[in-house]
Amino acid sequence: MSDPADYFEEMTEQGGVILHFSGDWTIAHISAIDKRLRQLAVPVTGVDMSQVSAIDTVGAWLAYRTASEHQAEITKATSEASRLISEVSGSSVMASRPEIAPFLRVIAEIGEAVVVAFTTMLQFMGFVGQVVASLFSVITHPGRLRLNAITQRFEMVGVRALGIVGLMSFFIGIVIAQQGAVQLKQFGAEVFTINLVGRLTFRELGVLMTAIMVAGRSGSAFAAQIGTMKITEEIDAMRTIGVSPIEALVLPRTLATVLMMPLLAFYSSIITIIGGGLLCWAILDIPPVTFIQRLREVTPMTDFYVGMIKAPIFGAIIAMAGCFQGMQVENNAEEVGLKTTLAVVQAIFLVIVLDAFFAIFFSSIGWD
Amino acid sequence: MGLMDRMDGPDRYNRDIMISVRGLHNQFGNQVIHENLDLDVKRGEILGVVGGSGTGKSVLMRSIIGLQRPDAGEIYVLGENLLDDDIAGDQEVRRRWGVLFQGGALFSTLTVAENIKVPLREFYPGMSAALLDEIARTKLYLSGLPADAGCKYPSELSGGMKKRAGVARALAMDPELLFLDEPTAGLDPIGAAKFDRLTKELKETLGLTVFLITHDLDTLHAICDRVAVIADRRVIAIGKIDDLLATQHPWIQEYFSGPRGRAAHRAGAL
């Protein structure tokens, strides 16, 4: 029924060439003919459209382009074809983004990255300042504290994380105890596995693993929620109504995470101990009673303090990194994903860096 | 039974009926949206679809374009039954229609020109980059956008320009059928009038059939060939506005004879 678009050339007596178009000049049949028309190197003086069986705007554009490139005349077009051709003939050259040489582009990108890094750092500091300022204003006007929002976050950040944090901690306890048992057995010092499990868990792993889990669960959720609200202009709406987004969104999330982190970290530590204890019982034949007795002897109270001091600080970092990245979202949906990833990466990175500082700090004040 | 079905489908469809909906039934939970709804859209017309909020205008459009599977009924678009298992046929119909969603629904991470190229790349992977550029440019021009809009991202456009960019993408495949969901909502009167003119021009120059959901009385009077009124879960009346005014249904009377309706009628009559 439909022939593909085609043409043949006819020499005229004046030395010009007339192109006779035929077939369906529609988008479905046009790709091949477009390449041929572009390579046309003969003096075209006319385009005969009498054999064209169907035409759409793309076909009309090709006819128009060919004719105007060669200053040729379009003849015998049907009324439909001429209408389409005149309709597309006003289409002008499309502006494109200016191209930059690759070398310059790399330099420009490096420069841009440096500027972005510094401005982001400044903005983050400003953001932390805003949160602290709004915390003080809430402390002086306690009526403005959004208790409902905070308790809701308690559930999201804390209660709902119990399952996954517990499971993770249990297995980590098993892994530490098992590795410790295997290595220490070589010295006949299996009993020190209990020291390893107890001290490592309360000091470092309980809080660190919890922080990583909370960053993945809640930090990312904060960034995505706030980022989506930013795109749908809900944040702007809040501002115009007179509600401070920092006070309504960021502060409840931050407070909830700060309060939940120590509880989760403690819970995680206990479950890790249980996991390690069960492994000691199964592999090293250390009964639970002995395990607990020994644990109380070798784990100083300061280990517990170290963990509990770090936990709320990590919580604050995670929540603020999440909220901050959420507020940085602009323009499009892809940014939400990007900033969410960034929130988690930044939170975990900052937590680990800070953890290193804490390790040195606490041993230098004698809590080792 | 199979034979009857086949007889019924293409037989009822002829070249002049672009969309045919019969016995459409849509229901969300207990809420019945459409019940036994019939509708025909003729070739080359602009059909305006009106109805109060929540009467299921958008649901009707979503049913026709296959985004919402109805609970019962038949839908033929361009002669193709969209509710059967013929996936290839459905895909073939998709390249023959264009849809403008309410908010434009442009892909936010692509420039306007790239947005227009998305359907082209999908259906014609062999097309050269230069030709793609030229087609995108032509569509921009047809939809009345300036040439420099092509390299902009949707977030850099105003509401009216987004709608035009949406139309440019809907026109990318040179469709026979154009669905517009409230195209003038949110535009200022001048922008809305321009958009109406654009719709009419496109219909006339490209020979489009347009399925137009609208609340805009001016649009109805200015460009619609026929208007379908949805109320009581079905199409209660369809025809020219003057014919609709003759019916006694209270909603139609209130809609077209209220102060806004009369003003638009006077303007349309001028």
XYZ file of C-alpha atoms in Angstrom:
638
model
C 0.000 0.000 0.000
C 2.681 2.475 0.963
C 5.886 2.817 -1.006
C 8.937 4.082 0.823
C 10.020 7.607 0.027
C 12.203 7.748 -3.063
C 13.327 10.121 -5.786
C 15.081 10.054 -9.128
C 17.074 12.752 -10.886
C 16.206 14.098 -14.291
C 18.634 16.226 -16.294
C 17.110 19.261 -17.941
C 18.360 20.873 -21.143
C 19.758 23.831 -19.194
C 22.065 21.482 -17.294
C 20.090 21.515 -14.074
C 18.557 18.553 -12.319
C 14.946 18.051 -11.381
C 14.267 15.716 -8.447
C 11.124 13.658 -8.811
C 9.895 12.659 -5.348
C 7.671 9.614 -5.025
C 6.184 7.363 -2.381
C 5.359 8.044 1.252
C 7.263 11.043 2.557
C 6.367 10.296 6.135
C 8.490 9.919 9.224
C 8.469 6.123 9.043
C 10.172 6.026 5.635
C 12.455 8.978 5.746
C 15.749 8.024 7.413
C 17.489 6.546 4.371
C 16.339 9.226 1.967
C 17.553 11.930 4.325
C 21.127 10.642 4.046
C 20.943 10.545 0.264
C 19.511 14.058 0.032
C 22.270 15.441 2.231
C 24.952 14.056 -0.097
C 23.324 15.448 -3.198
C 26.040 17.188 -5.198
C 24.207 18.101 -8.374
C 22.750 21.477 -9.323
C 19.110 20.949 -8.381
C 16.756 23.401 -10.015
C 13.402 21.854 -9.254
C 11.597 19.438 -6.951
C 8.641 17.670 -8.479
C 6.225 16.417 -5.862
C 3.510 15.034 -8.130
C 4.266 11.375 -7.305
C 4.212 11.800 -3.539
C 1.452 9.626 -2.102
C 1.557 10.796 1.514
C 3.386 13.504 3.393
C 3.765 14.728 6.951
C 5.700 17.554 8.562
C 8.989 15.663 8.432
C 8.581 14.928 4.731
C 7.578 18.530 4.158
C 10.670 19.698 6.027
C 12.948 17.527 3.869
C 11.368 18.841 0.687
C 11.666 22.394 1.932
C 15.257 21.925 3.091
C 16.338 20.351 -0.176
C 14.666 23.049 -2.210
C 16.014 25.948 -0.187
C 19.562 24.559 -0.020
C 19.737 24.478 -3.785
C 17.471 27.461 -4.423
C 15.240 25.093 -6.331
C 11.549 25.407 -6.916
C 8.941 23.016 -5.557
C 6.391 22.117 -8.178
C 3.210 20.092 -8.473
C 2.740 19.727 -4.756
C -0.748 18.800 -3.615
C -2.573 21.419 -1.599
C -1.944 19.391 1.552
C 1.766 19.201 0.813
C 2.126 22.894 0.052
C 0.264 23.768 3.231
C 2.633 21.640 5.291
C 5.687 22.998 3.479
C 4.668 26.582 4.098
C 3.941 25.685 7.704
C 7.422 24.285 8.388
C 9.243 26.858 6.271
C 9.487 29.328 9.140
C 11.497 26.914 11.253
C 14.814 28.565 11.887
C 18.191 27.430 13.118
C 17.956 26.169 16.657
C 20.276 27.715 19.183
C 22.452 25.152 20.902
C 24.467 25.325 24.075
C 27.903 26.657 23.211
C 30.569 23.961 22.803
C 33.767 24.338 24.811
C 37.114 22.728 24.057
C 37.680 19.558 26.159
C 40.808 20.928 27.855
C 39.041 24.089 28.943
C 36.044 22.078 30.010
C 38.124 19.905 32.346
C 39.704 22.973 33.916
C 36.337 24.635 34.222
C 34.885 21.525 35.838
C 37.735 21.345 38.362
C 37.255 24.989 39.211
C 33.537 24.529 39.513
C 33.972 21.505 41.774
C 36.280 23.473 44.092
C 33.851 26.375 44.278
C 30.936 24.012 44.883
C 32.859 22.196 47.616
C 33.641 25.413 49.445
C 30.221 26.961 49.068
C 28.589 23.718 50.169
C 30.804 23.654 53.231
C 29.882 27.231 54.046
C 26.228 26.506 53.436
C 26.379 23.449 55.666
C 27.921 25.497 58.438
C 25.219 28.099 57.941
C 22.637 25.348 58.045
C 23.981 23.933 61.298
C 23.916 27.473 62.684
C 20.280 27.854 61.632
C 19.356 24.594 63.327
C 21.121 25.606 66.539
C 19.503 29.046 66.434
C 16.060 27.572 65.956
C 16.783 25.102 68.753
C 17.455 28.032 71.070
C 14.341 29.858 69.947
C 12.323 26.720 70.642
C 13.935 26.377 74.062
C 12.955 29.940 74.915
C 9.438 29.389 73.507
C 8.753 25.761 74.466
C 5.220 26.015 73.103
C 6.652 25.984 69.578
C 8.216 22.562 70.071
C 6.462 20.163 67.721
C 6.039 17.211 70.021
C 3.796 15.341 67.608
C 6.302 15.576 64.795
C 9.119 14.488 67.101
C 7.292 11.443 68.463
C 6.352 10.455 64.941
C 10.052 10.556 64.019
C 10.853 8.528 67.135
C 8.836 5.756 65.629
C 10.309 6.083 62.140
C 13.923 6.443 63.257
C 13.896 4.313 66.385
C 11.143 1.770 66.771
C 10.987 0.698 63.145
C 14.766 0.265 63.045
C 14.774 -2.218 65.927
C 14.325 -5.271 63.726
C 17.064 -4.611 61.215
C 19.533 -3.143 63.724
C 19.009 -6.115 66.030
C 19.506 -8.653 63.290
C 22.632 -6.909 62.029
C 24.091 -6.603 65.517
C 23.453 -10.240 66.328
C 25.401 -11.375 63.296
C 28.199 -8.906 63.920
C 28.542 -10.304 67.427
C 28.870 -13.786 65.985
C 31.453 -12.652 63.431
C 33.658 -10.861 65.982
C 33.514 -13.734 68.451
C 34.216 -16.306 65.781
C 37.202 -14.415 64.334
C 38.519 -13.703 67.827
C 38.156 -17.322 68.860
C 40.017 -18.620 65.808
C 42.938 -16.191 66.165
C 43.288 -16.248 69.935
C 43.117 -20.044 70.079
C 46.581 -20.104 68.509
C 47.924 -18.596 71.728
C 45.659 -20.643 73.932
C 43.990 -17.386 74.927
C 40.436 -18.086 73.749
C 39.059 -16.569 76.903
C 40.163 -13.147 75.682
C 37.468 -13.405 73.033
C 35.183 -12.035 75.741
C 37.399 -8.956 76.143
C 37.359 -8.477 72.399
C 33.594 -8.724 72.087
C 32.807 -6.631 75.133
C 35.225 -3.760 74.617
C 34.946 -3.495 70.861
C 31.175 -3.536 70.969
C 30.563 -0.891 73.601
C 33.369 1.401 72.497
C 33.129 1.250 68.738
C 31.054 -1.230 66.815
C 27.693 -0.884 68.510
C 27.457 2.817 67.863
C 29.296 2.824 64.530
C 27.218 0.089 62.909
C 24.048 1.672 64.224
C 25.106 5.027 62.816
C 25.686 3.479 59.402
C 22.313 1.756 59.500
C 20.520 4.922 60.626
C 22.260 6.937 57.921
C 21.059 4.442 55.326
C 17.555 4.178 56.714
C 16.712 7.614 58.052
C 19.299 10.052 56.676
C 18.343 9.031 53.156
C 14.641 9.244 53.979
C 15.092 12.784 55.340
C 16.891 13.908 52.198
C 14.286 12.365 49.905
C 11.306 13.704 51.863
C 12.591 17.238 52.123
C 13.933 17.178 48.562
C 10.552 16.167 47.189
C 8.866 18.860 49.231
C 11.342 21.330 47.796
C 10.409 20.375 44.223
C 6.683 20.549 44.838
C 7.190 24.020 46.393
C 5.850 22.842 49.751
C 8.876 24.404 51.471
C 8.154 27.725 49.757
C 4.516 27.442 50.793
C 5.618 26.911 54.399
C 7.808 29.980 54.310
C 5.023 32.170 52.943
C 2.610 30.930 55.589
C 5.222 31.911 58.155
C 6.273 28.434 59.224
C 10.025 28.039 59.391
C 11.005 24.867 57.518
C 13.989 24.488 59.821
C 11.738 24.495 62.847
C 8.984 22.371 61.320
C 11.010 19.827 59.359
C 14.655 19.838 60.326
C 14.480 20.299 64.077
C 12.032 17.444 64.816
C 14.055 15.073 62.647
C 17.343 16.117 64.201
C 16.062 15.946 67.774
C 14.453 12.585 67.185
C 17.640 11.147 65.685
C 19.795 12.618 68.451
C 17.580 11.032 71.100
C 17.132 7.724 69.309
C 20.754 7.088 68.412
C 21.998 6.339 71.977
C 19.027 4.049 72.601
C 19.586 2.209 69.336
C 23.335 2.041 69.948
C 22.813 0.578 73.420
C 20.293 -1.903 72.084
C 22.662 -2.823 69.289
C 25.547 -3.334 71.750
C 23.475 -5.640 73.923
C 22.368 -7.745 70.968
C 25.953 -7.919 69.698
C 27.054 -9.167 73.125
C 24.294 -11.767 73.043
C 25.417 -12.926 69.597
C 29.055 -13.107 70.724
C 28.072 -14.842 73.949
C 26.078 -17.502 72.136
C 29.023 -18.196 69.843
C 31.414 -18.465 72.796
C 29.033 -20.902 74.393
C 28.713 -22.985 71.238
C 32.332 -23.023 70.098
C 34.470 -22.281 73.141
C 32.196 -23.959 75.700
C 32.089 -20.832 77.833
C 28.714 -20.922 79.592
C 26.679 -17.704 79.605
C 27.118 -17.152 83.337
C 30.896 -17.225 83.041
C 30.690 -15.050 79.934
C 28.731 -12.339 81.736
C 30.905 -12.476 84.837
C 34.056 -12.120 82.793
C 32.473 -9.386 80.684
C 31.762 -7.311 83.795
C 35.355 -7.724 84.940
C 37.047 -6.714 81.693
C 34.757 -4.016 80.295
C 35.240 -0.740 82.166
C 32.311 1.603 82.578
C 34.161 4.204 80.534
C 33.686 2.044 77.429
C 29.966 2.409 77.851
C 30.329 6.180 78.326
C 32.455 6.473 75.202
C 29.761 4.835 73.109
C 26.915 6.805 74.648
C 28.714 10.135 74.210
C 29.400 9.483 70.563
C 25.913 8.222 69.676
C 23.904 11.470 69.926
C 26.634 13.395 68.101
C 26.588 10.890 65.257
C 22.810 11.146 65.244
C 22.967 14.914 64.882
C 25.435 14.620 61.990
C 23.319 12.050 60.169
C 20.078 13.980 60.555
C 21.587 17.314 59.592
C 23.428 15.913 56.581
C 20.166 14.333 55.392
C 18.071 17.448 55.917
C 20.751 19.709 54.476
C 21.036 17.707 51.262
C 17.260 17.616 51.018
C 17.167 21.405 51.185
C 19.827 21.596 48.464
C 17.535 19.903 45.914
C 16.534 22.126 43.062
C 14.783 21.890 39.721
C 14.271 18.256 38.876
C 13.479 14.794 40.116
C 16.944 13.422 39.405
C 18.392 15.799 41.984
C 16.385 14.072 44.710
C 18.160 10.787 44.037
C 21.537 12.466 43.733
C 21.215 14.418 46.951
C 19.872 11.394 48.796
C 22.945 9.400 47.833
C 25.137 12.322 48.792
C 23.407 12.610 52.167
C 24.172 8.990 53.044
C 27.748 9.094 51.751
C 28.484 12.340 53.574
C 26.890 11.181 56.809
C 28.830 7.909 56.915
C 32.059 9.648 55.958
C 31.671 12.342 58.616
C 30.737 9.757 61.229
C 33.865 7.703 60.554
C 36.157 10.737 60.491
C 34.711 11.953 63.758
C 34.985 8.473 65.228
C 38.723 8.527 64.574
C 39.035 11.839 66.388
C 37.023 10.487 69.298
C 39.226 7.385 69.525
C 42.325 9.513 69.941
C 40.614 11.986 72.232
C 39.259 9.383 74.631
C 42.527 7.502 74.930
C 44.408 10.727 75.572
C 42.097 11.577 78.489
C 42.830 8.182 79.896
C 39.621 6.361 79.025
C 41.306 3.418 77.454
C -17.921 -15.643 19.865
C -14.488 -14.793 18.578
C -15.921 -14.223 15.135
C -18.614 -11.936 16.479
C -15.981 -9.885 18.250
C -13.938 -9.480 15.160
C -17.001 -8.545 13.137
C -18.057 -6.015 15.701
C -14.717 -4.264 16.064
C -13.427 -3.240 12.656
C -16.934 -3.221 11.291
C -18.054 -0.482 13.587
C -14.830 1.352 13.030
C -14.486 3.167 9.797
C -12.094 5.807 8.590
C -14.177 8.565 10.053
C -14.412 7.364 13.649
C -11.069 7.849 15.384
C -12.074 6.799 18.882
C -14.987 4.624 19.774
C -15.868 3.869 23.390
C -18.735 1.530 24.228
C -20.162 0.542 27.590
C -17.180 1.854 29.544
C -17.280 1.051 33.230
C -14.729 2.403 35.687
C -14.859 1.977 39.397
C -12.494 2.780 42.259
C -13.535 0.761 45.280
C -17.202 1.534 45.816
C -17.094 4.708 43.806
C -18.425 4.241 40.289
C -16.821 6.747 37.928
C -18.221 5.651 34.574
C -21.183 3.441 33.933
C -22.129 2.408 30.427
C -20.357 5.357 28.859
C -20.425 5.652 25.053
C -18.420 8.134 23.026
C -17.336 8.546 19.399
C -14.714 10.974 18.183
C -14.871 11.778 14.478
C -11.905 12.311 12.206
C -10.689 15.880 11.945
C -12.765 17.358 14.725
C -11.858 19.065 17.963
C -13.989 17.382 20.587
C -14.213 19.230 23.865
C -14.954 17.122 26.938
C -16.492 18.966 29.866
C -17.907 17.948 33.190
C -17.808 18.961 36.814
C -14.765 18.240 38.931
C -14.551 14.572 39.802
C -16.811 13.377 36.998
C -13.984 11.374 35.492
C -12.816 13.382 32.492
C -9.190 12.548 33.108
C -10.074 8.951 33.934
C -11.844 8.736 30.584
C -8.748 10.011 28.811
C -6.502 7.676 30.766
C -8.783 4.780 29.842
C -8.634 5.677 26.162
C -4.856 5.989 26.078
C -4.440 2.770 28.022
C -3.149 4.070 31.348
C -6.197 2.938 33.251
C -7.676 -0.473 32.569
C -11.464 -0.167 32.702
C -13.572 -2.709 34.577
C -15.758 -3.279 31.531
C -16.380 -1.890 28.086
C -14.748 -1.632 24.701
C -12.317 0.976 23.508
C -11.232 1.253 19.906
C -8.644 3.845 18.979
C -7.774 4.180 15.292
C -9.483 0.837 14.745
C -7.340 -0.997 17.258
C -8.867 -2.673 20.278
C -6.666 -1.492 23.129
C -8.049 -3.950 25.653
C -7.068 -7.159 23.846
C -3.773 -8.990 24.173
C -2.304 -7.665 20.938
C 0.662 -5.764 22.374
C 2.260 -5.070 19.003
C -0.937 -3.480 17.712
C -1.169 -1.260 20.783
C 2.401 -0.102 20.233
C 1.561 0.701 16.625
C -1.344 2.881 17.737
C 0.888 4.667 20.254
C 3.024 6.076 17.491
C -0.062 7.539 15.883
C -1.214 9.592 18.847
C 0.289 12.338 20.958
C -0.657 13.170 24.534
C -0.261 16.422 26.436
C -0.601 15.888 30.171
C -1.876 18.577 32.491
C 1.474 19.649 33.856
C 3.269 19.020 30.571
C 4.994 15.919 32.029
C 8.243 16.836 30.318
C 11.236 14.738 31.335
C 12.916 17.088 33.745
C 16.469 15.903 33.164
C 16.319 16.429 29.390
C 16.260 19.663 27.449
C 13.140 20.520 25.488
C 14.764 19.425 22.215
C 15.832 16.120 23.773
C 12.306 15.672 25.096
C 10.972 15.958 21.561
C 13.527 13.444 20.338
C 12.552 10.774 22.907
C 9.667 9.241 20.913
C 11.652 9.574 17.673
C 14.649 7.728 19.084
C 12.341 5.086 20.516
C 10.582 4.294 17.261
C 13.282 5.172 14.694
C 16.661 4.333 16.223
C 18.385 4.690 12.861
C 17.597 8.346 12.417
C 20.644 10.588 12.048
C 21.452 13.191 14.681
C 21.161 16.008 12.156
C 17.685 14.940 11.093
C 16.609 14.559 14.724
C 17.772 18.109 15.341
C 15.863 19.388 12.351
C 12.687 17.588 13.347
C 12.922 18.892 16.897
C 13.399 22.388 15.517
C 10.385 22.064 13.231
C 8.184 20.867 16.075
C 9.349 23.734 18.276
C 8.428 26.117 15.527
C 5.039 24.482 14.968
C 4.217 24.706 18.654
C 5.111 28.362 18.674
C 8.226 28.259 20.822
C 11.250 30.442 20.131
C 14.278 28.618 18.712
C 16.358 29.129 21.862
C 13.816 27.199 23.947
C 15.198 23.953 22.546
C 18.305 23.908 24.686
C 16.482 24.879 27.884
C 15.480 22.518 30.644
C 11.792 22.296 31.608
C 12.529 23.987 34.938
C 13.719 27.049 33.027
C 10.401 27.469 31.190
C 7.239 29.329 32.173
C 3.960 27.454 32.552
C 2.729 28.409 29.091
C 6.025 27.454 27.464
C 5.971 24.094 29.248
C 2.580 23.376 27.713
C 3.850 24.338 24.285
C 6.908 22.169 24.785
C 4.549 19.366 25.821
C 2.635 19.868 22.577
C 5.889 19.846 20.614
C 6.739 16.455 22.124
C 3.198 15.196 21.513
C 3.589 16.228 17.863
C 7.000 14.567 17.485
C 5.676 11.520 15.673
C 3.282 13.468 13.455
C 0.260 11.940 15.151
C -3.230 11.766 13.711
C -4.769 12.080 17.135
C -3.895 14.559 19.848
C -5.043 14.294 23.469
C -4.957 17.514 25.459
C -5.712 17.455 29.186
C -6.737 20.927 30.319
C -4.239 22.710 28.089
C -5.276 26.224 29.064
C -5.561 25.651 32.813
C -3.140 27.898 34.620
C -2.483 30.135 31.627
C -3.331 33.821 31.544
C -6.199 34.776 29.184
C -3.783 35.972 26.486
C -1.702 32.811 26.735
C -4.869 30.704 26.782
C -6.216 32.427 23.658
C -2.867 31.901 21.927
C -2.916 28.259 22.879
C -6.451 27.924 21.493
C -5.295 29.447 18.224
C -2.347 27.042 18.175
C -4.652 24.065 18.661
C -6.925 25.209 15.864
C -4.013 25.924 13.534
C -2.482 22.534 14.182
C -5.801 20.867 13.567
C -6.187 22.696 10.278
C -2.638 22.451 8.955
C -1.796 18.959 10.153
C -5.297 17.519 9.853
C -5.311 16.465 13.484
C -8.180 15.071 15.467
C -8.140 16.563 18.945
C -9.573 15.132 22.152
C -9.627 18.088 24.493
C -10.495 18.062 28.173
C -11.181 21.544 29.401
C -12.929 23.756 31.906
C -12.347 26.796 29.779
C -15.599 28.066 28.297
C -13.712 30.349 25.935
C -11.849 27.376 24.529
C -15.104 25.501 24.025
C -16.674 28.359 22.124
C -13.612 29.354 20.172
C -12.273 26.084 18.809
C -14.378 23.021 19.621
C -16.395 21.492 16.800
C -18.396 19.403 19.218
C -18.632 19.216 22.988
C -19.303 16.103 25.054
C -20.749 16.615 28.515
C -19.968 14.040 31.192
C -22.342 13.836 34.127
C -24.144 11.078 35.971
C -21.269 8.700 35.107
C -21.794 8.836 31.338
C -21.838 11.188 28.372
C -25.224 12.854 28.770
C -25.022 15.003 25.666
C -22.736 15.551 22.716
C -22.988 18.054 19.918
C -22.500 21.698 19.005
C -22.862 24.141 21.873
C -26.114 25.533 20.462
C -27.565 22.032 20.439
C -26.419 21.485 23.997
C -28.106 24.699 25.083
C -31.372 23.271 23.816
C -31.228 20.317 26.198
C -32.916 20.647 29.540
C -30.306 18.989 31.754
C -29.804 21.286 34.765
C -26.015 20.933 34.844
C -25.683 21.850 31.162
C -27.990 24.814 31.616
C -26.052 26.023 34.606
C -22.714 25.456 32.923
C -23.401 27.210 29.636
C -25.994 29.734 30.759
C -24.257 30.968 33.891
C -22.620 34.415 33.763
C -19.296 33.029 32.520
C -21.005 30.807 29.981
C -23.037 33.704 28.570
C -19.992 35.950 28.313
C -18.039 33.275 26.467
C -21.026 32.645 24.225
C -21.226 36.321 23.276
C -17.482 36.388 22.582
C -17.741 33.225 20.513
C -20.645 34.653 18.512
C -18.702 37.765 17.550
